PDB file of C-alpha atoms and ligand atoms in Angstrom:
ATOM      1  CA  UNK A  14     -28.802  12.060 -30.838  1.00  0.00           C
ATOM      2  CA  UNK A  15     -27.529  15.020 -29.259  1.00  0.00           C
ATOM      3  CA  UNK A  16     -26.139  14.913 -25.483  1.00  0.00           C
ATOM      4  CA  UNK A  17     -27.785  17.733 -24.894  1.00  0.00           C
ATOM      5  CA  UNK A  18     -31.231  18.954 -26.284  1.00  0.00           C
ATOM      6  CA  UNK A  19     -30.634  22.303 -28.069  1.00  0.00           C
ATOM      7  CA  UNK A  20     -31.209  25.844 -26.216  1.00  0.00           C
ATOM      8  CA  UNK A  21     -34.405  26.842 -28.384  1.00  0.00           C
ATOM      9  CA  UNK A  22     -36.650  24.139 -29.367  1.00  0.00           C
ATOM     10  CA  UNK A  23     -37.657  25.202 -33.082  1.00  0.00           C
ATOM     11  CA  UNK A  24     -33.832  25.532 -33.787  1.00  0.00           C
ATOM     12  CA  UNK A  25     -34.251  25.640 -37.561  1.00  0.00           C
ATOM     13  CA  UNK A  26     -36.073  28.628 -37.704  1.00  0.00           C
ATOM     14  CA  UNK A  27     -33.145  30.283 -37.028  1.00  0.00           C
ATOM     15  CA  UNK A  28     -30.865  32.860 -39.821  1.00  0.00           C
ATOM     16  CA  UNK A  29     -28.401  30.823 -41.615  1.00  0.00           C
ATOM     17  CA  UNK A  30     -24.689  32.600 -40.880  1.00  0.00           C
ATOM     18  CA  UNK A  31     -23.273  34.708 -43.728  1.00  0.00           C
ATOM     19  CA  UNK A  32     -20.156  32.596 -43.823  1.00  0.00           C
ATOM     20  CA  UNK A  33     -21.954  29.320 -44.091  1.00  0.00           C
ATOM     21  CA  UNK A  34     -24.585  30.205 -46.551  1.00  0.00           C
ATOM     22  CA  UNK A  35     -21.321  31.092 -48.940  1.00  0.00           C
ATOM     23  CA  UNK A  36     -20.069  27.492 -47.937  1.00  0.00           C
ATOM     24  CA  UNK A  37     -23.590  26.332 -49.420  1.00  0.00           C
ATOM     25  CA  UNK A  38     -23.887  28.425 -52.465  1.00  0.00           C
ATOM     26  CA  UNK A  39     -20.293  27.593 -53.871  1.00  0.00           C
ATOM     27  CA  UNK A  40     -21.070  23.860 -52.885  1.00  0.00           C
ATOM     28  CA  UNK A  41     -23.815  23.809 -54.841  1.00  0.00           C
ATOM     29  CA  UNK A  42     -22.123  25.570 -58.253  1.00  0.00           C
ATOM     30  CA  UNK A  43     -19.635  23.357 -57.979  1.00  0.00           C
ATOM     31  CA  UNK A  44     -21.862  20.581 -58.017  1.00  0.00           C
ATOM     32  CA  UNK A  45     -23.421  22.264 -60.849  1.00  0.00           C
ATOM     33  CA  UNK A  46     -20.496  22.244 -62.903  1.00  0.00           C
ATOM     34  CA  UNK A  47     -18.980  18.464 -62.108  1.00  0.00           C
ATOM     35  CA  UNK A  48     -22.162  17.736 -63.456  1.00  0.00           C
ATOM     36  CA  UNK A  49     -21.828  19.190 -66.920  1.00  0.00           C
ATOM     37  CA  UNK A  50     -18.321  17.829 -66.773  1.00  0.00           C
ATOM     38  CA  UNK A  51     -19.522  14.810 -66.990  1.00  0.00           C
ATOM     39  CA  UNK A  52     -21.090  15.240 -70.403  1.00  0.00           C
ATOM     40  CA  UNK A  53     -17.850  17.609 -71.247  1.00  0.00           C
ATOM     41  CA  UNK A  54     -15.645  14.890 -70.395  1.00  0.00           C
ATOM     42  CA  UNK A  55     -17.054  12.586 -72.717  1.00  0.00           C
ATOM     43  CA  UNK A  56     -15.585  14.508 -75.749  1.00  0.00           C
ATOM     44  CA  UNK A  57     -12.529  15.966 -74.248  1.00  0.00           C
ATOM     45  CA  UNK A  58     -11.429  13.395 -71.576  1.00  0.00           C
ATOM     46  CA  UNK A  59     -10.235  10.654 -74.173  1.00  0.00           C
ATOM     47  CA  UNK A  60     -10.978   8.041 -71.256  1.00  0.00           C
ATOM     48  CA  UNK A  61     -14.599   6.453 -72.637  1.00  0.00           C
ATOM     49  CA  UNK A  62     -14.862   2.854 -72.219  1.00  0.00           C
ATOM     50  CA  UNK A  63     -16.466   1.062 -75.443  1.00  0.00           C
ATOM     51  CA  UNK A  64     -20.291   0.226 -75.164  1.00  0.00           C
ATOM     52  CA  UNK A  65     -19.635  -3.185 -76.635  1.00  0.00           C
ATOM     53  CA  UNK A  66     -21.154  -5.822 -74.456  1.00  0.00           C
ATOM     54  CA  UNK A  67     -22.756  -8.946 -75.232  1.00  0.00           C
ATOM     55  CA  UNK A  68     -25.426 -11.785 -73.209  1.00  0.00           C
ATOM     56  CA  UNK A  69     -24.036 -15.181 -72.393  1.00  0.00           C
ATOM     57  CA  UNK A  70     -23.936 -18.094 -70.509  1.00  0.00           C
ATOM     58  CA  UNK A  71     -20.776 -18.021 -67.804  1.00  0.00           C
ATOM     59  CA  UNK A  72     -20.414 -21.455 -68.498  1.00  0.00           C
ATOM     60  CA  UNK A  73     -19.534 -20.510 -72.259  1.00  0.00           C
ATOM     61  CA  UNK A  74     -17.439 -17.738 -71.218  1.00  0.00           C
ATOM     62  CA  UNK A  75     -15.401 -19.783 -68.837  1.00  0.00           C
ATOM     63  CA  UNK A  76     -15.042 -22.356 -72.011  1.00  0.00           C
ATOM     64  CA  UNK A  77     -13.744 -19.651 -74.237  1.00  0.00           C
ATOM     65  CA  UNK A  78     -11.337 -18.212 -71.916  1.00  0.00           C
ATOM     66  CA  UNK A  79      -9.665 -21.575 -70.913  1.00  0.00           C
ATOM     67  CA  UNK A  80      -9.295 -22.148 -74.532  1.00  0.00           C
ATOM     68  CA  UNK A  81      -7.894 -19.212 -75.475  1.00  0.00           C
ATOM     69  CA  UNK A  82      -5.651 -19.810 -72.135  1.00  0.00           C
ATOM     70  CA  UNK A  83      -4.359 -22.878 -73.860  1.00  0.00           C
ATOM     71  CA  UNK A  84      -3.286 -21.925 -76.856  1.00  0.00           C
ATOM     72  CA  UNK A  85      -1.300 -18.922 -75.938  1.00  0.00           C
ATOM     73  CA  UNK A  86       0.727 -19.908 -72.787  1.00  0.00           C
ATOM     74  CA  UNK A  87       3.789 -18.721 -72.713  1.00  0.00           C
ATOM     75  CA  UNK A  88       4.734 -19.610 -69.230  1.00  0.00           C
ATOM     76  CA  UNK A  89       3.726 -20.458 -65.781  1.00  0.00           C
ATOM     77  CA  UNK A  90       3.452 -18.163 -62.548  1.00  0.00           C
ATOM     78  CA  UNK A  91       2.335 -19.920 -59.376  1.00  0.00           C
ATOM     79  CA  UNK A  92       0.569 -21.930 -61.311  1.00  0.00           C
ATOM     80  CA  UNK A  93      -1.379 -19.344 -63.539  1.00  0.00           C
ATOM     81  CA  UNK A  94      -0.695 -19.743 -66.651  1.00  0.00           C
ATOM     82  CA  UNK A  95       0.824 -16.116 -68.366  1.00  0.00           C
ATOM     83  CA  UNK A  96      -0.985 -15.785 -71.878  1.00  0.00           C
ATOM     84  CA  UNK A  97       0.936 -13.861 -74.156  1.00  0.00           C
ATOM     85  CA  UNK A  98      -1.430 -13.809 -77.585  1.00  0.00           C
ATOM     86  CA  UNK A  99       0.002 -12.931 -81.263  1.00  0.00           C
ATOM     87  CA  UNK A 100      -1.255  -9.294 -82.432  1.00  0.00           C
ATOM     88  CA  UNK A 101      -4.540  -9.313 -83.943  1.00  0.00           C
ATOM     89  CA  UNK A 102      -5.881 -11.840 -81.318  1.00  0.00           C
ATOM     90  CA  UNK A 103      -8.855 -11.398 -78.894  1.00  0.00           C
ATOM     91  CA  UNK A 104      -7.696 -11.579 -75.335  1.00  0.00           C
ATOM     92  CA  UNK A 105      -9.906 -12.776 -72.392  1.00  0.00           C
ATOM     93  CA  UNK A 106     -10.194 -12.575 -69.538  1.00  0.00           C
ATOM     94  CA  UNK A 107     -12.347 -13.718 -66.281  1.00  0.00           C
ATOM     95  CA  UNK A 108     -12.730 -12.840 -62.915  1.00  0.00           C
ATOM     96  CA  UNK A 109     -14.146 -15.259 -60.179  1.00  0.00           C
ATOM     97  CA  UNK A 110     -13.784 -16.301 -56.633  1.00  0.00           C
ATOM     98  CA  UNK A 111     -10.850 -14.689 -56.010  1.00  0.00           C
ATOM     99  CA  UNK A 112      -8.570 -14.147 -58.948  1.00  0.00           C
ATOM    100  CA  UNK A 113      -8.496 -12.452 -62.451  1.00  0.00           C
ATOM    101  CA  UNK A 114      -7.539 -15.615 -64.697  1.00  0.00           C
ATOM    102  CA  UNK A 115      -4.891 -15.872 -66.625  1.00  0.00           C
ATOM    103  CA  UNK A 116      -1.948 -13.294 -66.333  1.00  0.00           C
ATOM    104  CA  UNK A 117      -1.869 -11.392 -69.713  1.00  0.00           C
ATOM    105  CA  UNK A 118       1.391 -10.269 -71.349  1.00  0.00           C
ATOM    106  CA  UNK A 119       0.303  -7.797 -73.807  1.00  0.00           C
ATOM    107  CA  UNK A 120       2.891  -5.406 -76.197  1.00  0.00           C
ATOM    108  CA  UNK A 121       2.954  -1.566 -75.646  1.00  0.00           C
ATOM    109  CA  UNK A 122       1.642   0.667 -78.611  1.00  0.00           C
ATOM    110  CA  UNK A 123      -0.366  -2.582 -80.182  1.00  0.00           C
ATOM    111  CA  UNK A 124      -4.072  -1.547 -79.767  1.00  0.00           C
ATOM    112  CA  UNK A 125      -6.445  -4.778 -78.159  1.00  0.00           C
ATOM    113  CA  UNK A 126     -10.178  -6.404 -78.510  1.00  0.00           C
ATOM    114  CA  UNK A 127     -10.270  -7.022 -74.354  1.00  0.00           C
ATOM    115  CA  UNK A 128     -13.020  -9.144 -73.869  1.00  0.00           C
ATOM    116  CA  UNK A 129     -14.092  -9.171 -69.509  1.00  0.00           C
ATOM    117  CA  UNK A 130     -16.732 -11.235 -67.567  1.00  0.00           C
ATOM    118  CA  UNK A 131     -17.276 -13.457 -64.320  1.00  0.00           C
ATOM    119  CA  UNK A 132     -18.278 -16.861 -64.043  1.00  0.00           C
ATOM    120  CA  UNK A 133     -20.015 -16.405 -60.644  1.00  0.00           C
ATOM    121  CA  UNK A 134     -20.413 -13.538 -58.418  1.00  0.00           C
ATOM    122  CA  UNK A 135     -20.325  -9.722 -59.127  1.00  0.00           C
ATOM    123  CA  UNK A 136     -16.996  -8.555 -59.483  1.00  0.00           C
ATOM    124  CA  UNK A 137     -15.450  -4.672 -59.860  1.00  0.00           C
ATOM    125  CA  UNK A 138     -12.406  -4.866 -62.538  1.00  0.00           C
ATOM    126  CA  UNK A 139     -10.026  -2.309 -61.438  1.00  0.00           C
ATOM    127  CA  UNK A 140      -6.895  -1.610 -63.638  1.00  0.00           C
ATOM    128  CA  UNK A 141      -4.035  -0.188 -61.448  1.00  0.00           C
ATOM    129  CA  UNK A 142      -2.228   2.477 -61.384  1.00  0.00           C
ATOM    130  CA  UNK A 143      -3.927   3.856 -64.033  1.00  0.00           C
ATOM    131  CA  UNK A 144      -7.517   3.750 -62.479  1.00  0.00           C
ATOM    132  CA  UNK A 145      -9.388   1.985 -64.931  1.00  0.00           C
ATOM    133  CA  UNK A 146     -12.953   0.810 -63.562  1.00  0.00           C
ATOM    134  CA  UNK A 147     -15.420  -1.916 -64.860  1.00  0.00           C
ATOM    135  CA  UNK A 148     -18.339  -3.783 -63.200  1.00  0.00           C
ATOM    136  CA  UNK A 149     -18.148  -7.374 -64.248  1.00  0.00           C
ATOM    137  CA  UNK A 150     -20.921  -9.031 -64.118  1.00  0.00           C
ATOM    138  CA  UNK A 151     -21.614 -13.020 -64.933  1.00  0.00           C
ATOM    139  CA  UNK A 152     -23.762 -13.199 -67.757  1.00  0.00           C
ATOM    140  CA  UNK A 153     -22.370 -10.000 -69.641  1.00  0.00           C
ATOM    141  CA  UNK A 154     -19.158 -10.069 -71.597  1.00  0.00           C
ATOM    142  CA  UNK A 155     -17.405  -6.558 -72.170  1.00  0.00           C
ATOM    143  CA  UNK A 156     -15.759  -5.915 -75.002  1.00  0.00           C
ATOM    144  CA  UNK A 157     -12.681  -3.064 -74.416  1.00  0.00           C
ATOM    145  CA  UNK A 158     -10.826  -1.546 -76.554  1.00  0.00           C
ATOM    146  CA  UNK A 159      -7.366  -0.936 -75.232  1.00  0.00           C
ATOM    147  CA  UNK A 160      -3.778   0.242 -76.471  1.00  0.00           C
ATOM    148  CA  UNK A 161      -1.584  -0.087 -73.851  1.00  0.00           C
ATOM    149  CA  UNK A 162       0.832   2.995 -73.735  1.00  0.00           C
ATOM    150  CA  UNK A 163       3.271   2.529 -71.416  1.00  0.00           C
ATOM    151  CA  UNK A 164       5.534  -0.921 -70.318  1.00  0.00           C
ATOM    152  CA  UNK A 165       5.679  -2.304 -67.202  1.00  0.00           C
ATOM    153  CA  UNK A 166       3.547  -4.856 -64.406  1.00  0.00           C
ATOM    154  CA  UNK A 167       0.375  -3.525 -64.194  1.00  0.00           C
ATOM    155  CA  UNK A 168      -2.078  -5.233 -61.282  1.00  0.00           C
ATOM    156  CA  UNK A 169      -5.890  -5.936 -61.423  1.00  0.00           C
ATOM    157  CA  UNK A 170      -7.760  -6.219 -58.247  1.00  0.00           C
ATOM    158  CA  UNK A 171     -11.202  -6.650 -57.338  1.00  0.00           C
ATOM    159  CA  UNK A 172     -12.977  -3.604 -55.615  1.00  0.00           C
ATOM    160  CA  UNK A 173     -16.373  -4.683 -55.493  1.00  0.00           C
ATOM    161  CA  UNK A 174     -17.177  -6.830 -52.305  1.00  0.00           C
ATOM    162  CA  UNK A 175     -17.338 -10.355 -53.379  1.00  0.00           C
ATOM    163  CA  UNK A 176     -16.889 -12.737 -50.211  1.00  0.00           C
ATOM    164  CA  UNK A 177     -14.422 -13.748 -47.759  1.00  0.00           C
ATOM    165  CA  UNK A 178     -11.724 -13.929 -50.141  1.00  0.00           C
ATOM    166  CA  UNK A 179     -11.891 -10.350 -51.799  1.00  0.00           C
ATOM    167  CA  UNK A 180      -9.366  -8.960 -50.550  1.00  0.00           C
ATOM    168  CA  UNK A 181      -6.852 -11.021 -52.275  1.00  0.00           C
ATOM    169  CA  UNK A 182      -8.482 -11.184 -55.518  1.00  0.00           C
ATOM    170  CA  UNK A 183      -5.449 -10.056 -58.028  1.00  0.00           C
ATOM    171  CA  UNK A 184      -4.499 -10.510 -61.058  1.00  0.00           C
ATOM    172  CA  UNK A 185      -1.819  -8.991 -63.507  1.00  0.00           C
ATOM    173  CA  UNK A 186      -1.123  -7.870 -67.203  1.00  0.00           C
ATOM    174  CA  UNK A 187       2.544  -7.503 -68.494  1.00  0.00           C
ATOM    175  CA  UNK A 188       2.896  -4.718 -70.694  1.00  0.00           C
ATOM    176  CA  UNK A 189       6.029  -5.211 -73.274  1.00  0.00           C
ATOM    177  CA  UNK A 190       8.115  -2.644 -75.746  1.00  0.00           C
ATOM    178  CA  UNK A 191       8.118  -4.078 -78.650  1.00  0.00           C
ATOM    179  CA  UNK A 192      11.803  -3.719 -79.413  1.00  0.00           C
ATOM    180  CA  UNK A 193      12.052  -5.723 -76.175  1.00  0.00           C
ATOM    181  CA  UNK A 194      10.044  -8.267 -77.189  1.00  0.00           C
ATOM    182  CA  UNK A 195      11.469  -8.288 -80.243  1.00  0.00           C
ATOM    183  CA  UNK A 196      14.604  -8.898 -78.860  1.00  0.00           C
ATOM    184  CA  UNK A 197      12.965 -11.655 -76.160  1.00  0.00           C
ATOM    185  CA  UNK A 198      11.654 -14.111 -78.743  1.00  0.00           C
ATOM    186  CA  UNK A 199      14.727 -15.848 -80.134  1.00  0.00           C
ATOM    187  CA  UNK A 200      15.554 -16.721 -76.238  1.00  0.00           C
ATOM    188  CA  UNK A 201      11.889 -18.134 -76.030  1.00  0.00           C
ATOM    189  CA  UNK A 202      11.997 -20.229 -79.210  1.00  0.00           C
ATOM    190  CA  UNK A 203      15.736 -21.500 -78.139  1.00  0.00           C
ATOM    191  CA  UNK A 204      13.972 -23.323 -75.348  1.00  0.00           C
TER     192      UNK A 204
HETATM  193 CU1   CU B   6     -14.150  -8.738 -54.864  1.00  0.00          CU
END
C-alpha cells in the first residue's frame, strides 16, 4: 500500500519510458536464452546427475546403511563412525534429523556407486564447495555416480528446512590421493 494514492487514478494507462521498456525487452531475451541453456547444458555442462533411483522402505535403507557402516569403519570422529570402503564397493549414505551419517573417506580419481536417502523427514543434500544439489527424500534411494577429482575435506549440509535442528545438520566426505593413501595403509594395519 502506497502512502500516498497516486496523482492520476488510472495510472497504468500511462506510456511505458523508453529506458525501461529496454530494461524489459533484454530481461525477457535473457530469460529466453537461460531457458534453452538449460537443455544446452545438458550435453555440454558435464554436471548431470544419474536418473537412477529406486522405492523403499526407510526402515530398509537405514538397515543397509548401518551395515555397510559396520563393516568399513576405519575410525571414529565424535562418535561417527568414518567409513572408508575398498574400491568397487557401494557407499551409503543417509540423512536424518540432523546429520548426514557416517563420514565417508573416499580416494580421488576412483569413480563411485553413491547411493542417498532419509529415514524421516525431507532433506536437501548439498555437496560443498563444489555445489552439488539433491532432494532426499525418505522412501527414494538415489543412486550417484561420482569420481571425486580433487583431495581434500569436503562438507555436506542440509539446505532444505527440516526442523529446529537444521541448521546444524552436517556431515563430511574425505577425499584421498591415492599415492597418499597408498602410503597411509601400512600405518593403519600397524595398529
Ligand atoms: Cu535441513
Amino acid at each position: 500500500m502506497s502512502v500516498t494514492p497516486p496523482q492520476h487514478r488510472i495510472w497504468w494507462n500511462e506510456r511505458i519510458e523508453k529506458v525501461e521498456l529496454i530494461w524489459i525487452v533484454i530481461a525477457f531475451l535473457w530469460g529466453v536464452f537461460m531457458f534453452c541453456f538449460m537443455i544446452a547444458w545438458h550435453f555440454i555442462g558435464q554436471q548431470n546427475l544419474n536418473k537412477e533411483a529406486y522405492r523403499i522402505a526407510p526402515s530398509n535403507y537405514n538397515d543397509k546403511v548401518e551395515d555397510f557402516a559396520k563393516k568399513y569403519t576405519v575410525r571414529e570422529e565424535q562418535g561417527v563412525p568414518v567409513v572408508k570402503p575398498p574400491a568397487g564397493v557401494d557407499v551409503y549414505l543417509l540423512g536424518r534429523l540432523w546429520q548426514w551419517w557416517p563420514i565417508l573417506e573416499l580416494e580421488k580419481g576412483v569413480s563411485r556407486r553413491i547411493h542417498l536417502s532419509s529415514v524421516d523427514w525431507q532433506h536437501g543434500s548439498s555437496l560443498q564447495p563444489v555445489n552439488i544439489n539433491i532432494q532426499v527424500h525418505p522412501g527414494y534411494e538415489h543412486v550417484i555416480t561420482l569420481t571425486p577429482t580433487e583431495a581434500g575435506e569436503f562438507a555436506i549440509i542440509c539446505n532444505e528446512f527440516c526442523g529446529i535442528g537444521h541448521h546444524t545438520m552436517t556431515g563430511k566426505i574425505y577425499v584421498t590421493d591415492r599415492k597418499q593413501a597408498a602410503t597411509d595403509q601400512p600405518v593403519a594395519q600397524g595398529r
